[in-house]
């Protein structure tokens, strides 16, 4: 399914492989400087989606959850392609502390030559860019089926 800049949409993703494939579709719409905010409960598929985005961008290295390191940079696989910075905001502090910790990651610098993907970023990471893609995932209580909604926000 096409994810077109400026166009919102939704889809059902029956299996984890479909979530990764959707991530590859998302990557086709992204350029260096783009911010993607992934929102959804634990187990909704945020990391699987980030893995698909990384595959679609052709970044080097395995894309895994950056929960314990907070942010992981993946360099581009080909010259002229953007890298990806994968962030997990779940372990950042609360209130004003979370904004200070986010600033300390210096992600706005990464936005010049990479795509920045932030898990658990809703309500926090929007301030990094004037325009971003918000992707909300939910998962059925039984099985792997997920629902995804996306919309471009900002300029």
PDB file of N, CA and C in Angstrom, residues 35-39 122 126 132-136 149-153:
ATOM      1  N   UNK A  35      10.830  12.847   9.957  1.00  0.00           N
ATOM      2  CA  UNK A  35      10.603  12.314  11.294  1.00  0.00           C
ATOM      3  C   UNK A  35       9.372  11.416  11.241  1.00  0.00           C
ATOM      4  N   UNK A  36       9.491  10.210  11.815  1.00  0.00           N
ATOM      5  CA  UNK A  36       8.375   9.276  11.903  1.00  0.00           C
ATOM      6  C   UNK A  36       8.160   8.983  13.385  1.00  0.00           C
ATOM      7  N   UNK A  37       6.943   9.231  13.857  1.00  0.00           N
ATOM      8  CA  UNK A  37       6.608   8.956  15.246  1.00  0.00           C
ATOM      9  C   UNK A  37       5.688   7.745  15.281  1.00  0.00           C
ATOM     10  N   UNK A  38       6.125   6.704  16.005  1.00  0.00           N
ATOM     11  CA  UNK A  38       5.359   5.471  16.124  1.00  0.00           C
ATOM     12  C   UNK A  38       4.675   5.440  17.482  1.00  0.00           C
ATOM     13  N   UNK A  39       3.371   5.240  17.477  1.00  0.00           N
ATOM     14  CA  UNK A  39       2.585   5.245  18.697  1.00  0.00           C
ATOM     15  C   UNK A  39       1.765   3.970  18.776  1.00  0.00           C
ATOM     16  N   UNK A 122       4.888   9.873  20.619  1.00  0.00           N
ATOM     17  CA  UNK A 122       3.733  10.778  20.584  1.00  0.00           C
ATOM     18  C   UNK A 122       3.692  11.628  21.841  1.00  0.00           C
ATOM     19  N   UNK A 126       7.343  15.459  18.634  1.00  0.00           N
ATOM     20  CA  UNK A 126       6.802  16.347  17.603  1.00  0.00           C
ATOM     21  C   UNK A 126       7.603  17.637  17.474  1.00  0.00           C
ATOM     22  N   UNK A 132       5.926  15.826  10.250  1.00  0.00           N
ATOM     23  CA  UNK A 132       6.278  14.455  10.604  1.00  0.00           C
ATOM     24  C   UNK A 132       5.147  13.516  10.219  1.00  0.00           C
ATOM     25  N   UNK A 133       5.494  12.240  10.164  1.00  0.00           N
ATOM     26  CA  UNK A 133       4.518  11.193   9.908  1.00  0.00           C
ATOM     27  C   UNK A 133       4.189  10.526  11.234  1.00  0.00           C
ATOM     28  N   UNK A 134       2.920  10.575  11.626  1.00  0.00           N
ATOM     29  CA  UNK A 134       2.451   9.923  12.844  1.00  0.00           C
ATOM     30  C   UNK A 134       1.802   8.602  12.456  1.00  0.00           C
ATOM     31  N   UNK A 135       2.301   7.507  13.011  1.00  0.00           N
ATOM     32  CA  UNK A 135       1.780   6.175  12.725  1.00  0.00           C
ATOM     33  C   UNK A 135       1.302   5.565  14.042  1.00  0.00           C
ATOM     34  N   UNK A 136       0.012   5.256  14.094  1.00  0.00           N
ATOM     35  CA  UNK A 136      -0.570   4.636  15.298  1.00  0.00           C
ATOM     36  C   UNK A 136      -0.898   3.176  14.993  1.00  0.00           C
ATOM     37  N   UNK A 149      -2.898   3.208  11.437  1.00  0.00           N
ATOM     38  CA  UNK A 149      -3.418   4.474  10.902  1.00  0.00           C
ATOM     39  C   UNK A 149      -2.240   5.417  10.793  1.00  0.00           C
ATOM     40  N   UNK A 150      -2.194   6.175   9.708  1.00  0.00           N
ATOM     41  CA  UNK A 150      -1.089   7.125   9.546  1.00  0.00           C
ATOM     42  C   UNK A 150      -1.613   8.438   9.019  1.00  0.00           C
ATOM     43  N   UNK A 151      -0.891   9.493   9.389  1.00  0.00           N
ATOM     44  CA  UNK A 151      -1.208  10.826   8.856  1.00  0.00           C
ATOM     45  C   UNK A 151       0.027  11.702   8.965  1.00  0.00           C
ATOM     46  N   UNK A 152       0.153  12.557   7.985  1.00  0.00           N
ATOM     47  CA  UNK A 152       1.232  13.537   7.972  1.00  0.00           C
ATOM     48  C   UNK A 152       0.740  14.755   8.736  1.00  0.00           C
ATOM     49  N   UNK A 153       1.584  15.284   9.589  1.00  0.00           N
ATOM     50  CA  UNK A 153       1.232  16.422  10.427  1.00  0.00           C
ATOM     51  C   UNK A 153       2.216  17.555  10.155  1.00  0.00           C
TER      52      UNK A 153
END
